[in-house]
Coordinates of C-alpha atoms and ligand atoms in Angstrom, one line a residue:
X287 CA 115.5 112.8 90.9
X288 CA 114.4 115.6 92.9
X289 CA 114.6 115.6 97.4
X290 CA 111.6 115.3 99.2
X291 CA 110.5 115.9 102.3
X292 CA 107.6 115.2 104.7
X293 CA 106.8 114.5 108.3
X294 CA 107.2 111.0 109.3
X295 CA 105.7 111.6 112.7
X296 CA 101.8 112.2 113.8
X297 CA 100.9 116.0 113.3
X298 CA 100.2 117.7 117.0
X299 CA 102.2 118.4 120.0
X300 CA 104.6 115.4 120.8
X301 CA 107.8 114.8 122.8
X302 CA 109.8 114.4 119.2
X303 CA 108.9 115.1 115.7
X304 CA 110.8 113.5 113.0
X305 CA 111.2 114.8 109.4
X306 CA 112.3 112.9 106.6
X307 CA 114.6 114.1 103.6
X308 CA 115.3 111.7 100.9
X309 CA 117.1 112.2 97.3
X310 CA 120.3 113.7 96.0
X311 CA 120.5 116.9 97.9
X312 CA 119.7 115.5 101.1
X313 CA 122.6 116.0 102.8
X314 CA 123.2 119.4 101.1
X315 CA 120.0 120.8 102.7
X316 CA 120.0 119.0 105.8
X317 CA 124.1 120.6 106.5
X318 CA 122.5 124.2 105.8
X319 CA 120.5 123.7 108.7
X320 CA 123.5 123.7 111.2
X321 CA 126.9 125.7 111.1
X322 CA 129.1 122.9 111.2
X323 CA 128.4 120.1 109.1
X324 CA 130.6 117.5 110.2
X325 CA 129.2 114.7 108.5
X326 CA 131.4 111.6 106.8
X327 CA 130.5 108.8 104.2
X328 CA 129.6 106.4 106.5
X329 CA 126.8 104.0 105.6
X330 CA 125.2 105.9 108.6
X331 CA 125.7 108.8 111.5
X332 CA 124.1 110.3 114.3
X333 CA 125.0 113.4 115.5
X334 CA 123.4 116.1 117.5
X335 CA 123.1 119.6 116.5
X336 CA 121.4 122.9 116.8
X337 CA 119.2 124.0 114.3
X338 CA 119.9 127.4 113.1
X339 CA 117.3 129.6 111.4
X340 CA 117.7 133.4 110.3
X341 CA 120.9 132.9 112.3
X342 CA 118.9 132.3 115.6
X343 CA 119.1 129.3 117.7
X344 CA 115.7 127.4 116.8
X345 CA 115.9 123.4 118.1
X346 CA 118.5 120.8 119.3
X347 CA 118.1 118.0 117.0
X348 CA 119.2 114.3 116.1
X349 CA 120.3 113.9 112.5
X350 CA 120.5 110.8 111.3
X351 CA 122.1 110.7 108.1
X352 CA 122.0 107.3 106.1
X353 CA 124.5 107.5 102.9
X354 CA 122.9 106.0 99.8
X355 CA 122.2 103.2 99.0
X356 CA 122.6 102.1 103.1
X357 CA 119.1 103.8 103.4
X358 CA 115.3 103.0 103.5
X359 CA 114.8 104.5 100.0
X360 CA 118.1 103.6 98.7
X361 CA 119.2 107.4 98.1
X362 CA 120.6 109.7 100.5
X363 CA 118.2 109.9 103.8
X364 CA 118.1 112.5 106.6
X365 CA 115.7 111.9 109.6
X366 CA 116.1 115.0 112.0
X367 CA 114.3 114.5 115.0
X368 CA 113.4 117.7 116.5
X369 CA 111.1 118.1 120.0
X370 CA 107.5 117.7 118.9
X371 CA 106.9 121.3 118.8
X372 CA 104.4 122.2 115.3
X373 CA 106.1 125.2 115.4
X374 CA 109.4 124.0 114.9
X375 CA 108.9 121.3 112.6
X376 CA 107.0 123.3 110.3
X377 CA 109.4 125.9 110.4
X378 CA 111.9 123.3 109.9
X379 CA 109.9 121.6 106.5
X380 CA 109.4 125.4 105.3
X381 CA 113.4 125.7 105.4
X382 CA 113.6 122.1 104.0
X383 CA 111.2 123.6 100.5
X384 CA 113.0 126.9 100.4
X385 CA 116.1 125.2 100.2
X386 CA 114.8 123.1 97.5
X387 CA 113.0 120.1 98.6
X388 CA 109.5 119.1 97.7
X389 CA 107.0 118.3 100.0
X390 CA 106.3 114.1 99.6
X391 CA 103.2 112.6 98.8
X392 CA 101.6 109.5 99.8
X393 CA 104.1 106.5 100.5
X394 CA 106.6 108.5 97.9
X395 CA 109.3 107.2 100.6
X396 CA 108.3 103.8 100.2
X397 CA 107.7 104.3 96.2
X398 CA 111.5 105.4 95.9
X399 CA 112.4 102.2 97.9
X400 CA 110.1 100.0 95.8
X401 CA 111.9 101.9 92.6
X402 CA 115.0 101.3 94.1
X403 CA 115.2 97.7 94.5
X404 CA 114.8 98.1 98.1
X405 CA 111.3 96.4 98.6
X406 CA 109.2 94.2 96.6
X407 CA 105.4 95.9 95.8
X408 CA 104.0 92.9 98.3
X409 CA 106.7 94.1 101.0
X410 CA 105.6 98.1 100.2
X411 CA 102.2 96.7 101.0
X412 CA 103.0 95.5 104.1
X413 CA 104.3 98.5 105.4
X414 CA 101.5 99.7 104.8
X415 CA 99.4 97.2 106.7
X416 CA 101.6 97.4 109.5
X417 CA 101.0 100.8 110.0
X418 CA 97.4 100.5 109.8
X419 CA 97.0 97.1 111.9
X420 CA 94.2 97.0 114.1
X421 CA 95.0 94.0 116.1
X422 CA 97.8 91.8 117.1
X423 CA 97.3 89.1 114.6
X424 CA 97.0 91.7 111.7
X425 CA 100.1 93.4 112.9
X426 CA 101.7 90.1 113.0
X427 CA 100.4 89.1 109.6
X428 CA 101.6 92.4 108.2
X429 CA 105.2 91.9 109.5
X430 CA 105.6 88.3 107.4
X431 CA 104.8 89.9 104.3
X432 CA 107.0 92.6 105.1
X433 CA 109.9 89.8 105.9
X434 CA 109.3 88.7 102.3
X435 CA 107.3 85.7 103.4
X436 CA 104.9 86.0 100.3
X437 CA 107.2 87.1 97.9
X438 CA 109.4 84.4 98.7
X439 CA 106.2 82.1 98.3
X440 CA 105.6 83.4 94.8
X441 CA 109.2 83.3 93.8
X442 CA 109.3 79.7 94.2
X443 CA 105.9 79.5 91.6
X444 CA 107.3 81.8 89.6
X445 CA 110.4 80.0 88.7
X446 CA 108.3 76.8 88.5
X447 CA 105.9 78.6 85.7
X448 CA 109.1 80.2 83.9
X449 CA 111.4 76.6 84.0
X450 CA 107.9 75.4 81.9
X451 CA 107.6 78.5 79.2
X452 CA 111.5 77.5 78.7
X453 CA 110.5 73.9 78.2
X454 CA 107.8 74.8 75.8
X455 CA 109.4 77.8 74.3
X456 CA 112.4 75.8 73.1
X457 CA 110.7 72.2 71.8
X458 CA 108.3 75.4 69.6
X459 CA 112.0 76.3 68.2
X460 CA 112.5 72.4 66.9
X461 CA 109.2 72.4 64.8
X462 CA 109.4 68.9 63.4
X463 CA 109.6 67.2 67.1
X464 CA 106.5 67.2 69.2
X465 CA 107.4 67.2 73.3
X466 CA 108.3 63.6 74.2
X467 CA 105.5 62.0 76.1
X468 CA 108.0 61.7 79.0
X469 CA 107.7 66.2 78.7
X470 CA 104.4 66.1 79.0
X471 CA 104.0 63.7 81.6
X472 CA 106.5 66.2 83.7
X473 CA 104.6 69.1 82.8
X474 CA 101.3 67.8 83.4
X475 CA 102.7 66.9 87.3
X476 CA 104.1 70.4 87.7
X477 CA 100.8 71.9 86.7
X478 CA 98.7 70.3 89.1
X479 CA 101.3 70.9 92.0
X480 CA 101.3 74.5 91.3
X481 CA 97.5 74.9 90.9
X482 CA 97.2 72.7 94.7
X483 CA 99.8 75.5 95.9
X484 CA 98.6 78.5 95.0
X485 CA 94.8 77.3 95.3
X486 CA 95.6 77.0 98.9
X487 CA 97.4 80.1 98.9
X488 CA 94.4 82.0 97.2
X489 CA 91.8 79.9 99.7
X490 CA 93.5 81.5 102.7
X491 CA 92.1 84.8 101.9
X492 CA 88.5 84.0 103.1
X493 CA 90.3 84.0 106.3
X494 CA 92.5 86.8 106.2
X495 CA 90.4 89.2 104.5
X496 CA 89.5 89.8 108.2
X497 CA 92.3 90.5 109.6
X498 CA 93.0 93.5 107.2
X499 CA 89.3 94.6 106.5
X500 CA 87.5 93.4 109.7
X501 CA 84.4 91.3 110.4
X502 CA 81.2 93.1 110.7
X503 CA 78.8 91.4 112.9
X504 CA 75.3 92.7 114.2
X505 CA 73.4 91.9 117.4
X506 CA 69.7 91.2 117.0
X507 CA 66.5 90.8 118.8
X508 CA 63.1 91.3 119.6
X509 CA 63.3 94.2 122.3
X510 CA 63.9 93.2 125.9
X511 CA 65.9 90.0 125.5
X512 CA 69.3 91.7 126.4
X513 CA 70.7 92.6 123.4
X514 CA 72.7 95.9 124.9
X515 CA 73.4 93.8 127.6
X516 CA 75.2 91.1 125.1
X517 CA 76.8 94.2 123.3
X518 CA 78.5 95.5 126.5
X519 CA 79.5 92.4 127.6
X520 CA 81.5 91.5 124.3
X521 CA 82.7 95.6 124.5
X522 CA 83.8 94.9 128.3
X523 CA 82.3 98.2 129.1
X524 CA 79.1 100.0 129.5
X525 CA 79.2 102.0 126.0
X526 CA 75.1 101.2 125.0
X527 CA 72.1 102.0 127.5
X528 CA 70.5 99.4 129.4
X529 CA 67.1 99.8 130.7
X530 CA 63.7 97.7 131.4
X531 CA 61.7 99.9 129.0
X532 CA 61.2 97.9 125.7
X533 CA 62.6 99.8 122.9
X534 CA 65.3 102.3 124.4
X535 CA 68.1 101.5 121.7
X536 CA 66.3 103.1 118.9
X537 CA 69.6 103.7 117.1
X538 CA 72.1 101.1 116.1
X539 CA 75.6 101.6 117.7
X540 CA 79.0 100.4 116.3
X541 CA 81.8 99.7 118.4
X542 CA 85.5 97.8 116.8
X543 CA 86.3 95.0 119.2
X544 CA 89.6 92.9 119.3
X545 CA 88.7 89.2 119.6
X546 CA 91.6 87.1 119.6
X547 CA 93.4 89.6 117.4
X548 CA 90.4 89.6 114.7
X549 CA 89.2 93.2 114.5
X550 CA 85.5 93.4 114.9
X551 CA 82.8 95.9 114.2
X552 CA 79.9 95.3 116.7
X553 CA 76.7 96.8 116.0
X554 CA 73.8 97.1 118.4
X555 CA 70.6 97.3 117.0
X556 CA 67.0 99.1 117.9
X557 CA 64.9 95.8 118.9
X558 CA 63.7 94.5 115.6
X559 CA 59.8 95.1 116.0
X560 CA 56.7 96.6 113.7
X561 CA 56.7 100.5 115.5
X562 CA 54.5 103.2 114.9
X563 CA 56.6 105.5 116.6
X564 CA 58.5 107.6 113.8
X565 CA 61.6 107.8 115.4
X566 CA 62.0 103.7 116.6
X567 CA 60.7 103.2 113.0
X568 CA 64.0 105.0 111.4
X569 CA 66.3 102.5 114.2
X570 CA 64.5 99.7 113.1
X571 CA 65.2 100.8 109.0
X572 CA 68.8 100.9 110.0
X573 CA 68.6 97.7 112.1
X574 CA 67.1 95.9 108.0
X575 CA 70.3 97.9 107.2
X576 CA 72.8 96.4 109.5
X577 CA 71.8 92.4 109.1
X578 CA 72.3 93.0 105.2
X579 CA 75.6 94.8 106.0
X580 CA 77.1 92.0 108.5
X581 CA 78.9 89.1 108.1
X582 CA 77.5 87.6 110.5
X583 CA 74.3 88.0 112.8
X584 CA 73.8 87.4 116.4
X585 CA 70.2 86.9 117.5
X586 CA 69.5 87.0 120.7
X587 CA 66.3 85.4 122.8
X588 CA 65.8 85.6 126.1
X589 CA 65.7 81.5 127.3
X590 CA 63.9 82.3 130.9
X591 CA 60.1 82.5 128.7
X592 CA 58.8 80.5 126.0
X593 CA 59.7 81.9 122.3
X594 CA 57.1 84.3 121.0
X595 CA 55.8 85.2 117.5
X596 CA 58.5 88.1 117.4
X597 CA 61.5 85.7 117.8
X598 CA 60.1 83.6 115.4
X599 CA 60.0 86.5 112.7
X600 CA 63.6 87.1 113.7
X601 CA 64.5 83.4 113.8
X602 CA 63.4 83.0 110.4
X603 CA 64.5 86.3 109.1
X604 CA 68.1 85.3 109.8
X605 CA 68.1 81.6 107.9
X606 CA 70.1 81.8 105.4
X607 CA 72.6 84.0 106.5
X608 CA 75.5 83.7 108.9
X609 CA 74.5 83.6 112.3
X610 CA 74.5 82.6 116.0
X611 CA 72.1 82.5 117.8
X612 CA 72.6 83.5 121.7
X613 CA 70.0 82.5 124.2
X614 CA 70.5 85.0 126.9
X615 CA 69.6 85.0 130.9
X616 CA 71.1 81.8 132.2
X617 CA 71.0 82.5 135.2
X618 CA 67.3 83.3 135.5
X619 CA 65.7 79.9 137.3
X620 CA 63.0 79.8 134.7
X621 CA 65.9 79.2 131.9
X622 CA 65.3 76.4 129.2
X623 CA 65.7 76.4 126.1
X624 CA 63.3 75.4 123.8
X625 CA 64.8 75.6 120.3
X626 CA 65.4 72.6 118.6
X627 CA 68.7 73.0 117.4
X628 CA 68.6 71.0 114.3
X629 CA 65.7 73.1 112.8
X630 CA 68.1 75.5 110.4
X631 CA 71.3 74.0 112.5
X632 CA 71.9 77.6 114.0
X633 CA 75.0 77.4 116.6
X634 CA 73.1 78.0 119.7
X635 CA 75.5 79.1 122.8
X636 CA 73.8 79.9 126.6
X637 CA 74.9 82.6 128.1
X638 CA 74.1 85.0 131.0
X639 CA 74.9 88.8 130.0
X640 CA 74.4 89.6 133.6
X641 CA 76.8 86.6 135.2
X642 CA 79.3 86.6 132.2
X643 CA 78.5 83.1 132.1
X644 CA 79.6 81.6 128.1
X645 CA 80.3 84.8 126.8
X646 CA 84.0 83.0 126.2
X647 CA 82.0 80.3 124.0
X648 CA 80.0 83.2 122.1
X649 CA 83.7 84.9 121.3
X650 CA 84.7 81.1 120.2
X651 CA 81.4 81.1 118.2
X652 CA 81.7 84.3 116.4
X653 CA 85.5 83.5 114.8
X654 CA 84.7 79.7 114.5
X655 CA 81.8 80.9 112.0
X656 CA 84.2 82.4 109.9
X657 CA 87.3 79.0 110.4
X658 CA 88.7 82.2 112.5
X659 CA 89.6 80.8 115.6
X660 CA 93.2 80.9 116.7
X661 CA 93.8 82.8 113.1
X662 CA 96.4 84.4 115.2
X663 CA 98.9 81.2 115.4
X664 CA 98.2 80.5 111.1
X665 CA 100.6 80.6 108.5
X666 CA 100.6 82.9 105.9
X667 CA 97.5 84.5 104.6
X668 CA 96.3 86.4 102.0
X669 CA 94.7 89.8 103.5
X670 CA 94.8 91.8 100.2
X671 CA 92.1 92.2 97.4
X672 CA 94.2 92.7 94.9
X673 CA 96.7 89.9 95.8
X674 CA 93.7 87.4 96.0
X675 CA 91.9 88.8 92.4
X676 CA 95.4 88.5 91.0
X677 CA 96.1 85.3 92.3
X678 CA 92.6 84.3 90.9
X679 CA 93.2 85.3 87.4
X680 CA 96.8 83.8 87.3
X681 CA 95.1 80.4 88.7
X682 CA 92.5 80.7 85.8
X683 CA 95.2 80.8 83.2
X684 CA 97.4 78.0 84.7
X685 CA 94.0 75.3 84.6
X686 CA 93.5 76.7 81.0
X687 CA 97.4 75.8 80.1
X688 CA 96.5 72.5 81.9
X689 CA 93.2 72.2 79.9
X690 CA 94.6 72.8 76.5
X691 CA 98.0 70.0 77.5
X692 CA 95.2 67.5 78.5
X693 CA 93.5 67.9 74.7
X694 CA 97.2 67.4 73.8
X695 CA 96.8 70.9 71.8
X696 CA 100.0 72.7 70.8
X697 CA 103.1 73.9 72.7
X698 CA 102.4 77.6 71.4
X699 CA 99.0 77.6 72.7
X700 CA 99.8 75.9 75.7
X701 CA 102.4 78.4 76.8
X702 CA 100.3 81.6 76.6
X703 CA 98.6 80.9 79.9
X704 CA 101.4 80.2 81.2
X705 CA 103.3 83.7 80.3
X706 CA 100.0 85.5 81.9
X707 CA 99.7 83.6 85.3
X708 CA 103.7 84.7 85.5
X709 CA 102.4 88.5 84.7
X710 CA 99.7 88.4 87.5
X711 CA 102.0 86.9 89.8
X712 CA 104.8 89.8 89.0
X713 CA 101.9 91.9 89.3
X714 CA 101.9 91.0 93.3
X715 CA 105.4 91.8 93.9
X716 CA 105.6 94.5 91.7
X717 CA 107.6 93.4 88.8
X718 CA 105.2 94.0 86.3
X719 CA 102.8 96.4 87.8
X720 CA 101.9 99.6 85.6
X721 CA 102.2 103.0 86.9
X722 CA 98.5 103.6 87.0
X723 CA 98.5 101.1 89.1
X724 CA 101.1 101.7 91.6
X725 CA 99.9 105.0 91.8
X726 CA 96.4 104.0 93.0
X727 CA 98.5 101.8 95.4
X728 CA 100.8 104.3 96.9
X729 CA 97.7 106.7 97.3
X730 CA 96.6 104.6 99.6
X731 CA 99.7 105.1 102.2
X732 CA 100.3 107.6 104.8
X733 CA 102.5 110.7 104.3
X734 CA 105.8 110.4 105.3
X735 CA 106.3 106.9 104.5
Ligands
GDP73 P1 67.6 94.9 124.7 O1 66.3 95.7 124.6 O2 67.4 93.6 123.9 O3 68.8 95.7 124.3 O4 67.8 94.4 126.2 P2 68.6 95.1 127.4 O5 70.1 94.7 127.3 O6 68.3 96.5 127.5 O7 68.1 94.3 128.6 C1 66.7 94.2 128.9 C2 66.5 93.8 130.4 O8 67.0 92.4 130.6 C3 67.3 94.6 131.4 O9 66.6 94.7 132.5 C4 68.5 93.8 131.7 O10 69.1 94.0 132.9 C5 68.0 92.4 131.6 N1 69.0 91.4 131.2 C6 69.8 91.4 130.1 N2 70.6 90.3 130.1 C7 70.2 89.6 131.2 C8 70.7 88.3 131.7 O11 71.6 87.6 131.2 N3 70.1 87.9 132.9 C9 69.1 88.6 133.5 N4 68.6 88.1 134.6 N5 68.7 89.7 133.0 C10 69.2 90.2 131.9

């Protein structure tokens, strides 16, 4: 196994930079750096020391040694944090690779850790997602799976699906008996309880897809009705341009937003209208662009004057997708709405983008569209595509072992669904995971990691 290094910190100016050795000749390289090495086995040490280059004073820096296997990776790691000077820490990593280490790649930190026992693939992943949380609830998501939460989860249906393949496995080896009906009857209850479990495991994802990916949502609206207005409101700031000429937001703008800890992209939209201007024509293209793209749509009308042939369009434009629709201006006199709200049984919320009034209830609205709301204080969810697809398949094999025991077919056939939902499942915390695959996964990660 060869030593690697990387930068563990941000690139730029900062007050500290911190560089990260890990393998075998860790400690060998790091101890060239300073004239008096003074470190002992200890499962880990802190000392400071100045960094010597060309025999020239160069930084004063923390090393922190960890001996193997006390360490993130499991081998020998040195994290020297040096002042936040590119200067020095590339000088420093240049040392590092004439000495002999080799610059890291992606998550080759956590890779080594994963290799090493350390972490379970599910757990690698969450580092992952920690590091790239958007919100609150994502970061707080992302630090369960990191605590093992899932893989602990899985464990228990693993051993579940592996105390069956023994029970079938071993009546296969006494040919001449069939399983009692008393087997069967045990088998057939421990099926069903792990297909309710991990169905509601795999179900969860709907929900925390957000988290992870985002929700894409899109504001609407014939021009004029205060569709900006709704957009700055939600962005708590004055990001889009409001004016009383029809048509000024001839481009759509995205902002993220943090509602409730759900990461959101909000787009603003050029006023959804037949133009003959060229340029409002092109806003309005990507306006048909960003209703197909969301996941859900807020159409706003203005509730201070009757509903005209342009709403309607939109109205009916919007049926059968996602959306809320926001009747805007509350706090004009004239205000009344006049949708019915059973026609397409729309969520209709009142608010005033001018008074703030039930912009609280629209945030409500938006998550409780998606079951969303207070996602924050849920259990576990899955927020990974590739734990939800493999969670999926291993479901599908599990109802056609249940399938085939309900036709009362064989033990041999019965068992082979079983031994794949096991492999899917050890696909999610890594136990049975190909290279190709955890190198796509580990590509995905941030240097230094
Ligand atoms: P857009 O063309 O749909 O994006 O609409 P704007 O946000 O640019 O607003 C159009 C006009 O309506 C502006 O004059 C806003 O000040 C006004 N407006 C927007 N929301 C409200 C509201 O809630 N109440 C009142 N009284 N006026 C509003």
């Amino acid at each position: 196994m060869d030593t690697i290094v990387a930068l563990a910190t941000a690139p730029g100016r900062s007050a500290i930079g911190v560089i990260r050795l890990s393998g075998p000749r860790s400690l060998a390289i790091a101890s060239s750096l300073i004239e008096e090495s003074d470190f002992q086995p200890h499962p880990a040490q802190v000392i400071l020391k100045t960094i010597k280059l060309d025999s020239a004073d160069l930084d004063q820096a923390l090393f922190t040694y960890f001996r193997a296997p006390h360490s993130y990776t499991g081998e020998d790691v040195l994290e020297i944090s040096c002042h936040g000077s590119p200067v020095i820490l590339r000088q420093v990593v240049d040392q590092m690779l004439l000495l002999g280490a080799r610059l890291a790649g992606p998550g080759e930190f956590t890779l080594r850790a994963l290799s090493n026992g350390k972490l379970t693939l599910s757990q690698a992943e969450a580092v992952r997602d920690l590091i790239d949380a958007r919100t609150d609830a994502a970061a707080r998501q992302a630090a369960r799976q990191l605590k093992g939460e899932l893989s602990a989860r899985l464990q228990r249906s693993k051993q579940r699906l592996l105390d069956m393949i023994v029970l079938l496995e071993s009546a296969l080896e006494f040919v001449e008996d069939d399983l009692p009906a008393l087997e069967r009857e045990r088998l057939h209850k421990t099926l069903a309880e792990l297909l309710a479990d991990l169905s509601l495991l795999a179900e969860t994802f709907q929900v925390g897809h957000f988290l992870r990916d985002g929700l894409k949502v899109a504001i609407i609206g014939r021009p004029n009705v205060g569709k900006s207005s709704v957009f700055n409101r939600l962005l708590s700031s004055e990001r889009a341009i409001v004016t009383e000429v029809a048509g000024t937001t001839r481009d759509t703008l995205t902002e993220p937003i943090n509602l409730h800890g759900v990461p959101v992209m909000l787009t603003d939209t050029a006023g959804v209208r037949e133009s003959l201007d060229r340029i409002e024509k092109i806003g309005v293209e990507r306006t048909q662009q960003a209703m197909v793209d969301a996941d859900l749509v807020l159409v706003v009308i203005d509730g201070s004057m009757a509903l005209t042939r342009e709403d309607h369009d939109v109205l009916s434009q919007v049926e059968s997708s996602p959306h809320v629709v926001v009747c805007n201006k509350s706090d004009v006199p004239s205000y009344n709405i006049l949708l019915d709200p059973s026609a397409s049984n729309p969520t209709i919320v009142k608010v005033s983008a001018v008074t703030d009034q039930g912009m609280d209830q629209l945030r409500a609205a938006i998550l409780a569209a998606f079951g969303l709301w207070e996602s924050s204080e849920a259990g576990l969810l899955i927020t990974d595509a590739r734990h939800y697809d493999l969670l999926r398949r291993s479901l599908l094999e599990i109802k056609g072992s249940a399938q085939l025991l309900n036709e009362e077919a064989s033990e041999e056939l019965i068992v082979v669904g079983l031994h794949n939902a096991l492999q899917s499942l050890g696909e999610i915390t890594g136990e049975t995971t190909t290279e190709d695959i955890l190198s796509q996964i580990f590509a995905t990660f941030c240097i230094g990691k």
